[in-house]
PDB file of C-alpha atoms in Angstrom:
ATOM      1  CA  MET A   1       0.004  -0.004   0.005  1.00 46.00           C
ATOM      2  CA  ALA A   2       1.217   3.529  -0.710  1.00 46.00           C
ATOM      3  CA  ILE A   3       0.206   6.965   0.325  1.00 46.00           C
ATOM      4  CA  ASP A   4       0.026   8.561  -3.097  1.00 44.00           C
ATOM      5  CA  ASN A   5       0.332  12.154  -1.974  1.00 44.00           C
ATOM      6  CA  GLU A   6       2.696  14.240   0.103  1.00 53.00           C
ATOM      7  CA  ASP A   7       0.107  15.064   2.782  1.00 61.00           C
ATOM      8  CA  ALA A   8       1.364  12.585   5.400  1.00 62.00           C
ATOM      9  CA  VAL A   9       5.029  13.436   4.886  1.00 65.00           C
ATOM     10  CA  GLY A  10       4.274  17.165   4.816  1.00 70.00           C
ATOM     11  CA  LEU A  11       2.205  16.925   7.983  1.00 69.00           C
ATOM     12  CA  PHE A  12       5.013  15.042   9.686  1.00 70.00           C
ATOM     13  CA  ASP A  13       7.457  17.768   8.672  1.00 73.00           C
ATOM     14  CA  LYS A  14       5.133  20.524   9.926  1.00 78.00           C
ATOM     15  CA  ALA A  15       4.656  18.757  13.261  1.00 73.00           C
ATOM     16  CA  LEU A  16       8.398  18.560  13.822  1.00 77.00           C
ATOM     17  CA  TYR A  17       8.799  22.206  12.892  1.00 79.00           C
ATOM     18  CA  ALA A  18       6.073  23.167  15.360  1.00 77.00           C
ATOM     19  CA  ILE A  19       7.933  21.528  18.251  1.00 72.00           C
ATOM     20  CA  GLY A  20      11.321  22.792  17.147  1.00 78.00           C
ATOM     21  CA  LYS A  21      12.803  19.471  16.041  1.00 77.00           C
ATOM     22  CA  ASP A  22      14.208  18.184  12.789  1.00 77.00           C
ATOM     23  CA  PHE A  23      14.795  14.688  11.479  1.00 78.00           C
ATOM     24  CA  HIS A  24      18.493  14.409  12.266  1.00 82.00           C
ATOM     25  CA  GLY A  25      18.819  11.911  15.089  1.00 83.00           C
ATOM     26  CA  LEU A  26      15.067  11.434  15.449  1.00 87.00           C
ATOM     27  CA  LYS A  27      14.177   7.824  16.358  1.00 90.00           C
ATOM     28  CA  ILE A  28      11.214   6.653  14.275  1.00 89.00           C
ATOM     29  CA  ALA A  29       9.321   3.361  14.570  1.00 91.00           C
ATOM     30  CA  GLU A  30       7.127   2.559  11.587  1.00 90.00           C
ATOM     31  CA  LEU A  31       4.306   0.046  11.999  1.00 89.00           C
ATOM     32  CA  GLY A  32       4.197  -1.635   8.618  1.00 85.00           C
ATOM     33  CA  ASN A  33       6.442  -1.316   5.615  1.00 84.00           C
ATOM     34  CA  GLN A  34       4.892   1.483   3.624  1.00 81.00           C
ATOM     35  CA  PHE A  35       5.715   3.413   0.489  1.00 78.00           C
ATOM     36  CA  VAL A  36       5.238   7.179   0.430  1.00 75.00           C
ATOM     37  CA  LYS A  37       5.893  10.178  -1.783  1.00 70.00           C
ATOM     38  CA  GLY A  38       7.539  13.282  -0.480  1.00 63.00           C
ATOM     39  CA  TRP A  39      10.293  15.867  -0.598  1.00 62.00           C
ATOM     40  CA  GLY A  40      10.955  15.215  -4.270  1.00 66.00           C
ATOM     41  CA  ALA A  41      12.070  11.632  -3.614  1.00 64.00           C
ATOM     42  CA  GLY A  42       9.261  10.160  -5.689  1.00 70.00           C
ATOM     43  CA  ARG A  43       7.558   6.977  -4.536  1.00 75.00           C
ATOM     44  CA  THR A  44       9.887   5.184  -2.158  1.00 78.00           C
ATOM     45  CA  SER A  45       9.825   3.232   1.094  1.00 80.00           C
ATOM     46  CA  ALA A  46       9.209   5.331   4.180  1.00 79.00           C
ATOM     47  CA  LYS A  47      12.391   3.790   5.610  1.00 83.00           C
ATOM     48  CA  ARG A  48      14.509   5.097   2.718  1.00 81.00           C
ATOM     49  CA  LEU A  49      12.908   8.537   2.885  1.00 79.00           C
ATOM     50  CA  PHE A  50      13.428   8.990   6.629  1.00 80.00           C
ATOM     51  CA  VAL A  51      16.956   7.531   6.653  1.00 81.00           C
ATOM     52  CA  LEU A  52      17.871  10.094   3.969  1.00 80.00           C
ATOM     53  CA  THR A  53      16.793  12.831   6.404  1.00 79.00           C
ATOM     54  CA  GLY A  54      19.228  11.602   9.072  1.00 84.00           C
ATOM     55  CA  ALA A  55      16.632   9.865  11.234  1.00 86.00           C
ATOM     56  CA  GLU A  56      17.069   6.460  12.828  1.00 90.00           C
ATOM     57  CA  HIS A  57      14.238   4.406  11.338  1.00 90.00           C
ATOM     58  CA  ILE A  58      13.073   0.941  12.317  1.00 92.00           C
ATOM     59  CA  SER A  59      10.063  -0.664  10.665  1.00 92.00           C
ATOM     60  CA  PHE A  60       8.005  -3.639  11.802  1.00 92.00           C
ATOM     61  CA  ASP A  61       6.094  -5.753   9.289  1.00 91.00           C
ATOM     62  CA  ILE A  62       5.346  -9.444   8.941  1.00 92.00           C
ATOM     63  CA  ASN A  63       6.581  -9.266   5.319  1.00 90.00           C
ATOM     64  CA  GLY A  64      10.150  -8.473   6.439  1.00 91.00           C
ATOM     65  CA  ARG A  65      10.850  -6.517   3.238  1.00 89.00           C
ATOM     66  CA  ASP A  66      12.961  -3.365   2.813  1.00 86.00           C
ATOM     67  CA  GLY A  67      14.786  -3.961   6.081  1.00 87.00           C
ATOM     68  CA  ALA A  68      11.613  -4.324   8.174  1.00 91.00           C
ATOM     69  CA  ASN A  69      11.844  -6.400  11.329  1.00 92.00           C
ATOM     70  CA  LYS A  70       9.690  -9.440  10.698  1.00 94.00           C
ATOM     71  CA  VAL A  71       7.027  -8.979  13.368  1.00 90.00           C
ATOM     72  CA  ASP A  72       3.330  -9.868  13.532  1.00 91.00           C
ATOM     73  CA  LEU A  73       1.755  -6.574  14.635  1.00 87.00           C
ATOM     74  CA  GLY A  74      -1.190  -8.527  16.005  1.00 88.00           C
ATOM     75  CA  GLU A  75       1.096  -9.764  18.784  1.00 90.00           C
ATOM     76  CA  PRO A  76       3.041  -7.834  21.459  1.00 90.00           C
ATOM     77  CA  ILE A  77       6.567  -6.845  20.450  1.00 85.00           C
ATOM     78  CA  GLU A  78       8.685  -8.474  23.141  1.00 86.00           C
ATOM     79  CA  ASN A  79      11.965  -6.580  22.873  1.00 89.00           C
ATOM     80  CA  PRO A  80      12.875  -4.514  25.962  1.00 91.00           C
ATOM     81  CA  GLU A  81      15.575  -2.757  23.904  1.00 91.00           C
ATOM     82  CA  TRP A  82      12.807  -0.929  22.019  1.00 88.00           C
ATOM     83  CA  TYR A  83      10.743   0.039  25.067  1.00 90.00           C
ATOM     84  CA  GLU A  84      10.713   3.851  25.346  1.00 91.00           C
ATOM     85  CA  HIS A  85      13.385   4.014  22.613  1.00 92.00           C
ATOM     86  CA  PHE A  86      11.462   5.908  19.931  1.00 91.00           C
ATOM     87  CA  ASP A  87      10.617   9.591  19.656  1.00 87.00           C
ATOM     88  CA  ILE A  88       7.709   8.934  17.287  1.00 86.00           C
ATOM     89  CA  VAL A  89       5.726   5.970  15.985  1.00 87.00           C
ATOM     90  CA  THR A  90       4.096   6.126  12.539  1.00 82.00           C
ATOM     91  CA  ASN A  91       1.360   3.990  11.023  1.00 82.00           C
ATOM     92  CA  TYR A  92       0.754   4.765   7.340  1.00 72.00           C
ATOM     93  CA  GLY A  93      -1.563   1.903   6.572  1.00 68.00           C
ATOM     94  CA  THR A  94      -1.733  -1.082   8.904  1.00 66.00           C
ATOM     95  CA  SER A  95      -4.825  -0.042  10.869  1.00 64.00           C
ATOM     96  CA  GLU A  96      -7.223  -1.378   8.259  1.00 61.00           C
ATOM     97  CA  HIS A  97      -5.967  -4.905   8.914  1.00 56.00           C
TER      98      HIS A  97
END
């Protein structure tokens, strides 16, 4: 699934600006392995887009593609290393499942 507009990425950027943060060093957890469009990068994985900004990005998806941690999001993620590790968690399209 892809978000075929820049609204989500643009909104994310505006939210960071509003709180005085940028992407460099930001720790992002993505639920799912989504493709987005934004910042002139064309259609690409959210992981690739956010890594290009300098963010630390970890994605979780049962498909395990594009560097995603192979995790069933219907089950608890049992990794204490990730507890309270992330600055932001995104979900661009797993809720409908």
